[in-house]
Amino acid sequence: MLRKPVLDQCDAGWTQDEQKVAEMAFKTAYERETLALLQEVRNRADSVTALEDAWSLHDFLSARRFEIDGKYDFDYPNLLFVFARLVKDGWLSIQELESLEPSKIAKISALSRM
Amino acid sequence: MLRKPVLDQCDAGWTQDEQKVAEMAFKTAYERETLALLQEVRNRADSVTALEDAWSLHDFLSARRFEIDGKYDFDYPNLLFVFARLVKDGWLSIQELESLEPSKIAKISALSRM
């Protein structure tokens, strides 16, 4: 379940339009990553022919669950880092964030190349 | 990987013929349970259409891995308990152990009904 970003006084730097863009981008990335994961689970399961394959699938799911649970639990103060990670991992393009103010895009872009 | 039973002085109560029967029965149960698990993994994976389904598959694999790792790591002193569990869970029939001496079969049968 995708958790909705929490808004508080730290979000003063995000206009309402930017918040809409951010929420949409976040949702889009989550859906893309989820769909890719589900496809990979089905593909891996098709080739499960030995117990070691099942435990390998288990290890894969453990790692992805930990990663996804952590990555998509965010709030506005961390959003630049979250978007940078999503851009770096290929789940979001920097163009999809172009309605954000230039300084935010520049930070996300720089962070995504680290 | 199925671990081979360890023999030591505690195995005096198992004749060589009984040890062969025990090893074969153990291997048979392991193969049956493994095949059933692999089929269930493939079936469950086919219906993975949401992230919650993937995490449910992960929970299922976590539980089965823990259970199977514990159940098939045995030595002769514990073998009556292991066989009782395998009979109780349906992976072995008491008839497949009929070459063991009657007192062992009686114990396994009684334990399997607990």
PDB file of C-alpha atoms in Angstrom:
ATOM      1  CA  MET A   1       0.000   0.000   0.000  1.00  0.00           C
ATOM      2  CA  LEU A   2       1.424   3.369  -1.047  1.00  0.00           C
ATOM      3  CA  ARG A   3       1.623   5.746   1.901  1.00  0.00           C
ATOM      4  CA  LYS A   4       0.536   9.297   1.242  1.00  0.00           C
ATOM      5  CA  PRO A   5       3.132  11.978   1.893  1.00  0.00           C
ATOM      6  CA  VAL A   6       2.696  13.753   5.216  1.00  0.00           C
ATOM      7  CA  LEU A   7       2.386  17.521   5.084  1.00  0.00           C
ATOM      8  CA  ASP A   8       3.601  19.745   7.897  1.00  0.00           C
ATOM      9  CA  GLN A   9       5.290  23.080   8.400  1.00  0.00           C
ATOM     10  CA  CYS A  10       8.427  21.755   6.686  1.00  0.00           C
ATOM     11  CA  ASP A  11       6.524  21.662   3.408  1.00  0.00           C
ATOM     12  CA  ALA A  12       6.474  25.425   3.113  1.00  0.00           C
ATOM     13  CA  GLY A  13       8.919  25.087   0.223  1.00  0.00           C
ATOM     14  CA  TRP A  14       6.457  23.119  -1.895  1.00  0.00           C
ATOM     15  CA  THR A  15       3.640  25.015  -3.610  1.00  0.00           C
ATOM     16  CA  GLN A  16       0.287  23.311  -4.031  1.00  0.00           C
ATOM     17  CA  ASP A  17       1.009  22.759  -7.740  1.00  0.00           C
ATOM     18  CA  GLU A  18       4.379  21.240  -6.862  1.00  0.00           C
ATOM     19  CA  GLN A  19       2.748  18.967  -4.318  1.00  0.00           C
ATOM     20  CA  LYS A  20       0.396  17.672  -7.013  1.00  0.00           C
ATOM     21  CA  VAL A  21       3.319  17.039  -9.371  1.00  0.00           C
ATOM     22  CA  ALA A  22       5.269  15.335  -6.600  1.00  0.00           C
ATOM     23  CA  GLU A  23       2.390  13.076  -5.618  1.00  0.00           C
ATOM     24  CA  MET A  24       1.741  12.095  -9.226  1.00  0.00           C
ATOM     25  CA  ALA A  25       5.418  11.400  -9.894  1.00  0.00           C
ATOM     26  CA  PHE A  26       5.718   9.377  -6.715  1.00  0.00           C
ATOM     27  CA  LYS A  27       2.631   7.318  -7.601  1.00  0.00           C
ATOM     28  CA  THR A  28       3.859   6.780 -11.151  1.00  0.00           C
ATOM     29  CA  ALA A  29       7.259   5.521  -9.996  1.00  0.00           C
ATOM     30  CA  TYR A  30       5.662   3.240  -7.431  1.00  0.00           C
ATOM     31  CA  GLU A  31       3.339   1.722 -10.027  1.00  0.00           C
ATOM     32  CA  ARG A  32       6.182   1.186 -12.492  1.00  0.00           C
ATOM     33  CA  GLU A  33       8.421  -0.441  -9.940  1.00  0.00           C
ATOM     34  CA  THR A  34       5.567  -2.580  -8.626  1.00  0.00           C
ATOM     35  CA  LEU A  35       4.600  -3.801 -12.099  1.00  0.00           C
ATOM     36  CA  ALA A  36       8.218  -4.654 -12.912  1.00  0.00           C
ATOM     37  CA  LEU A  37       8.600  -6.504  -9.631  1.00  0.00           C
ATOM     38  CA  LEU A  38       5.412  -8.518 -10.132  1.00  0.00           C
ATOM     39  CA  GLN A  39       6.544  -9.494 -13.631  1.00  0.00           C
ATOM     40  CA  GLU A  40       9.932 -10.564 -12.302  1.00  0.00           C
ATOM     41  CA  VAL A  41       8.331 -12.633  -9.535  1.00  0.00           C
ATOM     42  CA  ARG A  42       6.199 -14.478 -12.101  1.00  0.00           C
ATOM     43  CA  ASN A  43       9.207 -15.024 -14.389  1.00  0.00           C
ATOM     44  CA  ARG A  44      11.383 -16.315 -11.558  1.00  0.00           C
ATOM     45  CA  ALA A  45       8.607 -18.551 -10.270  1.00  0.00           C
ATOM     46  CA  ASP A  46       8.245 -20.153 -13.703  1.00  0.00           C
ATOM     47  CA  SER A  47      11.800 -21.460 -13.427  1.00  0.00           C
ATOM     48  CA  VAL A  48      11.504 -22.701  -9.845  1.00  0.00           C
ATOM     49  CA  THR A  49      12.343 -26.395 -10.296  1.00  0.00           C
ATOM     50  CA  ALA A  50      14.419 -27.101  -7.188  1.00  0.00           C
ATOM     51  CA  LEU A  51      14.212 -26.107  -3.555  1.00  0.00           C
ATOM     52  CA  GLU A  52      17.277 -23.883  -3.983  1.00  0.00           C
ATOM     53  CA  ASP A  53      15.320 -21.915  -6.628  1.00  0.00           C
ATOM     54  CA  ALA A  54      12.475 -21.394  -4.145  1.00  0.00           C
ATOM     55  CA  TRP A  55      14.889 -20.149  -1.481  1.00  0.00           C
ATOM     56  CA  SER A  56      16.554 -17.927  -4.072  1.00  0.00           C
ATOM     57  CA  LEU A  57      13.116 -16.426  -4.840  1.00  0.00           C
ATOM     58  CA  HIS A  58      12.640 -15.981  -1.094  1.00  0.00           C
ATOM     59  CA  ASP A  59      15.973 -14.123  -0.798  1.00  0.00           C
ATOM     60  CA  PHE A  60      15.011 -11.941  -3.768  1.00  0.00           C
ATOM     61  CA  LEU A  61      11.641 -11.060  -2.213  1.00  0.00           C
ATOM     62  CA  SER A  62      13.249 -10.349   1.184  1.00  0.00           C
ATOM     63  CA  ALA A  63      15.642  -7.859  -0.399  1.00  0.00           C
ATOM     64  CA  ARG A  64      13.014  -6.173  -2.573  1.00  0.00           C
ATOM     65  CA  ARG A  65      10.508  -5.917   0.281  1.00  0.00           C
ATOM     66  CA  PHE A  66      13.049  -4.260   2.531  1.00  0.00           C
ATOM     67  CA  GLU A  67      14.099  -1.889  -0.245  1.00  0.00           C
ATOM     68  CA  ILE A  68      10.598  -0.927  -1.379  1.00  0.00           C
ATOM     69  CA  ASP A  69       9.224  -0.554   2.159  1.00  0.00           C
ATOM     70  CA  GLY A  70      12.044   1.871   2.907  1.00  0.00           C
ATOM     71  CA  LYS A  71      12.061   3.761  -0.353  1.00  0.00           C
ATOM     72  CA  TYR A  72       8.367   4.601  -0.566  1.00  0.00           C
ATOM     73  CA  ASP A  73       7.912   5.660   3.031  1.00  0.00           C
ATOM     74  CA  PHE A  74       8.703   9.321   2.700  1.00  0.00           C
ATOM     75  CA  ASP A  75       7.691  12.796   3.682  1.00  0.00           C
ATOM     76  CA  TYR A  76       8.246  16.170   2.048  1.00  0.00           C
ATOM     77  CA  PRO A  77      11.508  17.060   3.802  1.00  0.00           C
ATOM     78  CA  ASN A  78      13.107  13.956   2.236  1.00  0.00           C
ATOM     79  CA  LEU A  79      11.405  14.194  -1.116  1.00  0.00           C
ATOM     80  CA  LEU A  80      14.385  15.478  -3.076  1.00  0.00           C
ATOM     81  CA  PHE A  81      16.394  12.427  -1.965  1.00  0.00           C
ATOM     82  CA  VAL A  82      13.520  10.063  -2.754  1.00  0.00           C
ATOM     83  CA  PHE A  83      13.094  11.485  -6.251  1.00  0.00           C
ATOM     84  CA  ALA A  84      16.859  11.398  -6.844  1.00  0.00           C
ATOM     85  CA  ARG A  85      16.878   7.700  -5.941  1.00  0.00           C
ATOM     86  CA  LEU A  86      13.898   6.988  -8.214  1.00  0.00           C
ATOM     87  CA  VAL A  87      15.543   8.842 -11.114  1.00  0.00           C
ATOM     88  CA  LYS A  88      18.848   7.055 -10.484  1.00  0.00           C
ATOM     89  CA  ASP A  89      17.092   3.663 -10.444  1.00  0.00           C
ATOM     90  CA  GLY A  90      15.206   4.450 -13.644  1.00  0.00           C
ATOM     91  CA  TRP A  91      11.672   4.515 -12.223  1.00  0.00           C
ATOM     92  CA  LEU A  92      11.229   8.219 -12.953  1.00  0.00           C
ATOM     93  CA  SER A  93      12.689  10.578 -15.531  1.00  0.00           C
ATOM     94  CA  ILE A  94      13.834  14.057 -14.610  1.00  0.00           C
ATOM     95  CA  GLN A  95      11.478  15.347 -17.343  1.00  0.00           C
ATOM     96  CA  GLU A  96       8.507  14.095 -15.327  1.00  0.00           C
ATOM     97  CA  LEU A  97       9.459  16.552 -12.592  1.00  0.00           C
ATOM     98  CA  GLU A  98       9.888  19.571 -14.860  1.00  0.00           C
ATOM     99  CA  SER A  99       6.956  21.435 -13.270  1.00  0.00           C
ATOM    100  CA  LEU A 100       8.931  21.715 -10.042  1.00  0.00           C
ATOM    101  CA  GLU A 101      10.943  24.860  -9.521  1.00  0.00           C
ATOM    102  CA  PRO A 102      14.381  24.835 -11.235  1.00  0.00           C
ATOM    103  CA  SER A 103      16.359  24.735  -7.986  1.00  0.00           C
ATOM    104  CA  LYS A 104      14.587  21.513  -6.918  1.00  0.00           C
ATOM    105  CA  ILE A 105      15.165  19.901 -10.309  1.00  0.00           C
ATOM    106  CA  ALA A 106      18.824  20.858 -10.184  1.00  0.00           C
ATOM    107  CA  LYS A 107      19.201  19.291  -6.729  1.00  0.00           C
ATOM    108  CA  ILE A 108      17.370  16.093  -7.722  1.00  0.00           C
ATOM    109  CA  SER A 109      19.441  15.852 -10.890  1.00  0.00           C
ATOM    110  CA  ALA A 110      22.716  16.353  -9.018  1.00  0.00           C
ATOM    111  CA  LEU A 111      21.771  13.877  -6.270  1.00  0.00           C
ATOM    112  CA  SER A 112      20.709  11.271  -8.830  1.00  0.00           C
ATOM    113  CA  ARG A 113      24.206  11.279 -10.338  1.00  0.00           C
ATOM    114  CA  MET A 114      25.935  10.629  -7.009  1.00  0.00           C
TER     115      MET A 114
ATOM    116  CA  MET B   1      20.101 -29.874   0.035  1.00  0.00           C
ATOM    117  CA  LEU B   2      19.072 -32.947   2.016  1.00  0.00           C
ATOM    118  CA  ARG B   3      21.479 -33.581   4.880  1.00  0.00           C
ATOM    119  CA  LYS B   4      22.493 -37.187   5.427  1.00  0.00           C
ATOM    120  CA  PRO B   5      21.700 -38.644   8.859  1.00  0.00           C
ATOM    121  CA  VAL B   6      24.664 -38.719  11.202  1.00  0.00           C
ATOM    122  CA  LEU B   7      25.557 -42.115  12.696  1.00  0.00           C
ATOM    123  CA  ASP B   8      27.135 -42.472  16.103  1.00  0.00           C
ATOM    124  CA  GLN B   9      26.948 -44.757  19.121  1.00  0.00           C
ATOM    125  CA  CYS B  10      23.352 -43.709  19.719  1.00  0.00           C
ATOM    126  CA  ASP B  11      22.379 -45.550  16.536  1.00  0.00           C
ATOM    127  CA  ALA B  12      22.946 -48.966  18.084  1.00  0.00           C
ATOM    128  CA  GLY B  13      19.180 -49.451  18.058  1.00  0.00           C
ATOM    129  CA  TRP B  14      18.989 -49.261  14.268  1.00  0.00           C
ATOM    130  CA  THR B  15      20.110 -52.290  12.256  1.00  0.00           C
ATOM    131  CA  GLN B  16      21.776 -51.749   8.904  1.00  0.00           C
ATOM    132  CA  ASP B  17      18.591 -52.821   7.123  1.00  0.00           C
ATOM    133  CA  GLU B  18      16.572 -50.389   9.231  1.00  0.00           C
ATOM    134  CA  GLN B  19      19.013 -47.607   8.443  1.00  0.00           C
ATOM    135  CA  LYS B  20      18.486 -48.247   4.716  1.00  0.00           C
ATOM    136  CA  VAL B  21      14.706 -48.156   5.154  1.00  0.00           C
ATOM    137  CA  ALA B  22      14.973 -44.992   7.229  1.00  0.00           C
ATOM    138  CA  GLU B  23      17.178 -43.209   4.714  1.00  0.00           C
ATOM    139  CA  MET B  24      14.908 -44.171   1.818  1.00  0.00           C
ATOM    140  CA  ALA B  25      11.766 -43.094   3.681  1.00  0.00           C
ATOM    141  CA  PHE B  26      13.371 -39.817   4.683  1.00  0.00           C
ATOM    142  CA  LYS B  27      14.473 -39.117   1.105  1.00  0.00           C
ATOM    143  CA  THR B  28      11.037 -40.040  -0.252  1.00  0.00           C
ATOM    144  CA  ALA B  29       9.250 -37.696   2.157  1.00  0.00           C
ATOM    145  CA  TYR B  30      11.680 -34.884   1.373  1.00  0.00           C
ATOM    146  CA  GLU B  31      11.168 -35.282  -2.368  1.00  0.00           C
ATOM    147  CA  ARG B  32       7.376 -35.361  -1.993  1.00  0.00           C
ATOM    148  CA  GLU B  33       7.287 -32.280   0.190  1.00  0.00           C
ATOM    149  CA  THR B  34       9.727 -30.456  -2.075  1.00  0.00           C
ATOM    150  CA  LEU B  35       7.718 -31.228  -5.219  1.00  0.00           C
ATOM    151  CA  ALA B  36       4.490 -30.097  -3.549  1.00  0.00           C
ATOM    152  CA  LEU B  37       6.136 -26.895  -2.350  1.00  0.00           C
ATOM    153  CA  LEU B  38       7.546 -26.077  -5.794  1.00  0.00           C
ATOM    154  CA  GLN B  39       4.127 -26.624  -7.378  1.00  0.00           C
ATOM    155  CA  GLU B  40       2.505 -24.369  -4.781  1.00  0.00           C
ATOM    156  CA  VAL B  41       5.111 -21.652  -5.354  1.00  0.00           C
ATOM    157  CA  ARG B  42       4.396 -21.712  -9.101  1.00  0.00           C
ATOM    158  CA  ASN B  43       0.623 -21.674  -8.514  1.00  0.00           C
ATOM    159  CA  ARG B  44       0.842 -18.798  -6.041  1.00  0.00           C
ATOM    160  CA  ALA B  45       3.182 -16.866  -8.319  1.00  0.00           C
ATOM    161  CA  ASP B  46       0.704 -17.163 -11.199  1.00  0.00           C
ATOM    162  CA  SER B  47      -1.825 -15.181  -9.189  1.00  0.00           C
ATOM    163  CA  VAL B  48       0.597 -12.491  -8.018  1.00  0.00           C
ATOM    164  CA  THR B  49      -1.064  -9.357  -9.402  1.00  0.00           C
ATOM    165  CA  ALA B  50      -0.479  -6.861  -6.581  1.00  0.00           C
ATOM    166  CA  LEU B  51       2.397  -6.050  -4.285  1.00  0.00           C
ATOM    167  CA  GLU B  52       0.465  -7.527  -1.362  1.00  0.00           C
ATOM    168  CA  ASP B  53       0.390 -10.866  -3.227  1.00  0.00           C
ATOM    169  CA  ALA B  54       4.175 -10.753  -3.618  1.00  0.00           C
ATOM    170  CA  TRP B  55       4.638 -10.077   0.102  1.00  0.00           C
ATOM    171  CA  SER B  56       2.161 -12.841   0.893  1.00  0.00           C
ATOM    172  CA  LEU B  57       4.306 -15.209  -1.236  1.00  0.00           C
ATOM    173  CA  HIS B  58       7.331 -13.940   0.681  1.00  0.00           C
ATOM    174  CA  ASP B  59       5.636 -14.699   4.023  1.00  0.00           C
ATOM    175  CA  PHE B  60       4.687 -18.151   2.761  1.00  0.00           C
ATOM    176  CA  LEU B  61       8.276 -18.895   1.673  1.00  0.00           C
ATOM    177  CA  SER B  62       9.675 -17.584   4.977  1.00  0.00           C
ATOM    178  CA  ALA B  63       7.460 -19.962   6.946  1.00  0.00           C
ATOM    179  CA  ARG B  64       8.093 -22.977   4.724  1.00  0.00           C
ATOM    180  CA  ARG B  65      11.863 -22.381   4.646  1.00  0.00           C
ATOM    181  CA  PHE B  66      12.026 -22.215   8.422  1.00  0.00           C
ATOM    182  CA  GLU B  67       9.872 -25.330   8.747  1.00  0.00           C
ATOM    183  CA  ILE B  68      11.689 -27.446   6.135  1.00  0.00           C
ATOM    184  CA  ASP B  69      15.168 -26.408   7.294  1.00  0.00           C
ATOM    185  CA  GLY B  70      14.268 -27.540  10.799  1.00  0.00           C
ATOM    186  CA  LYS B  71      12.357 -30.668   9.912  1.00  0.00           C
ATOM    187  CA  TYR B  72      14.922 -32.302   7.611  1.00  0.00           C
ATOM    188  CA  ASP B  73      17.960 -31.645   9.774  1.00  0.00           C
ATOM    189  CA  PHE B  74      17.905 -34.793  11.834  1.00  0.00           C
ATOM    190  CA  ASP B  75      20.003 -37.536  13.336  1.00  0.00           C
ATOM    191  CA  TYR B  76      19.127 -41.074  14.412  1.00  0.00           C
ATOM    192  CA  PRO B  77      18.296 -40.303  18.057  1.00  0.00           C
ATOM    193  CA  ASN B  78      15.489 -38.002  16.837  1.00  0.00           C
ATOM    194  CA  LEU B  79      14.361 -40.121  13.939  1.00  0.00           C
ATOM    195  CA  LEU B  80      11.189 -41.490  15.523  1.00  0.00           C
ATOM    196  CA  PHE B  81       9.991 -37.902  16.103  1.00  0.00           C
ATOM    197  CA  VAL B  82      10.931 -36.884  12.569  1.00  0.00           C
ATOM    198  CA  PHE B  83       9.062 -39.798  11.035  1.00  0.00           C
ATOM    199  CA  ALA B  84       6.050 -39.180  13.285  1.00  0.00           C
ATOM    200  CA  ARG B  85       5.928 -35.590  12.057  1.00  0.00           C
ATOM    201  CA  LEU B  86       6.243 -36.684   8.421  1.00  0.00           C
ATOM    202  CA  VAL B  87       3.454 -39.241   8.852  1.00  0.00           C
ATOM    203  CA  LYS B  88       1.266 -36.685  10.646  1.00  0.00           C
ATOM    204  CA  ASP B  89       1.820 -34.145   7.864  1.00  0.00           C
ATOM    205  CA  GLY B  90       1.033 -36.718   5.170  1.00  0.00           C
ATOM    206  CA  TRP B  91       4.468 -36.901   3.535  1.00  0.00           C
ATOM    207  CA  LEU B  92       5.011 -40.505   4.550  1.00  0.00           C
ATOM    208  CA  SER B  93       2.667 -43.396   5.284  1.00  0.00           C
ATOM    209  CA  ILE B  94       3.226 -45.711   8.204  1.00  0.00           C
ATOM    210  CA  GLN B  95       3.202 -48.601   5.677  1.00  0.00           C
ATOM    211  CA  GLU B  96       6.401 -47.254   4.135  1.00  0.00           C
ATOM    212  CA  LEU B  97       8.140 -47.880   7.436  1.00  0.00           C
ATOM    213  CA  GLU B  98       6.867 -51.430   7.928  1.00  0.00           C
ATOM    214  CA  SER B  99      10.355 -52.939   7.630  1.00  0.00           C
ATOM    215  CA  LEU B 100      11.326 -51.251  10.884  1.00  0.00           C
ATOM    216  CA  GLU B 101      10.951 -53.298  14.049  1.00  0.00           C
ATOM    217  CA  PRO B 102       7.368 -53.294  15.470  1.00  0.00           C
ATOM    218  CA  SER B 103       8.259 -51.267  18.586  1.00  0.00           C
ATOM    219  CA  LYS B 104       9.581 -48.398  16.412  1.00  0.00           C
ATOM    220  CA  ILE B 105       6.501 -48.461  14.209  1.00  0.00           C
ATOM    221  CA  ALA B 106       4.255 -48.419  17.274  1.00  0.00           C
ATOM    222  CA  LYS B 107       6.109 -45.393  18.677  1.00  0.00           C
ATOM    223  CA  ILE B 108       6.021 -43.524  15.366  1.00  0.00           C
ATOM    224  CA  SER B 109       2.340 -44.302  14.955  1.00  0.00           C
ATOM    225  CA  ALA B 110       1.503 -43.148  18.482  1.00  0.00           C
ATOM    226  CA  LEU B 111       3.581 -39.967  18.171  1.00  0.00           C
ATOM    227  CA  SER B 112       1.990 -39.142  14.808  1.00  0.00           C
ATOM    228  CA  ARG B 113      -1.462 -39.075  16.426  1.00  0.00           C
ATOM    229  CA  MET B 114      -0.464 -36.581  19.129  1.00  0.00           C
TER     230      MET B 114
END
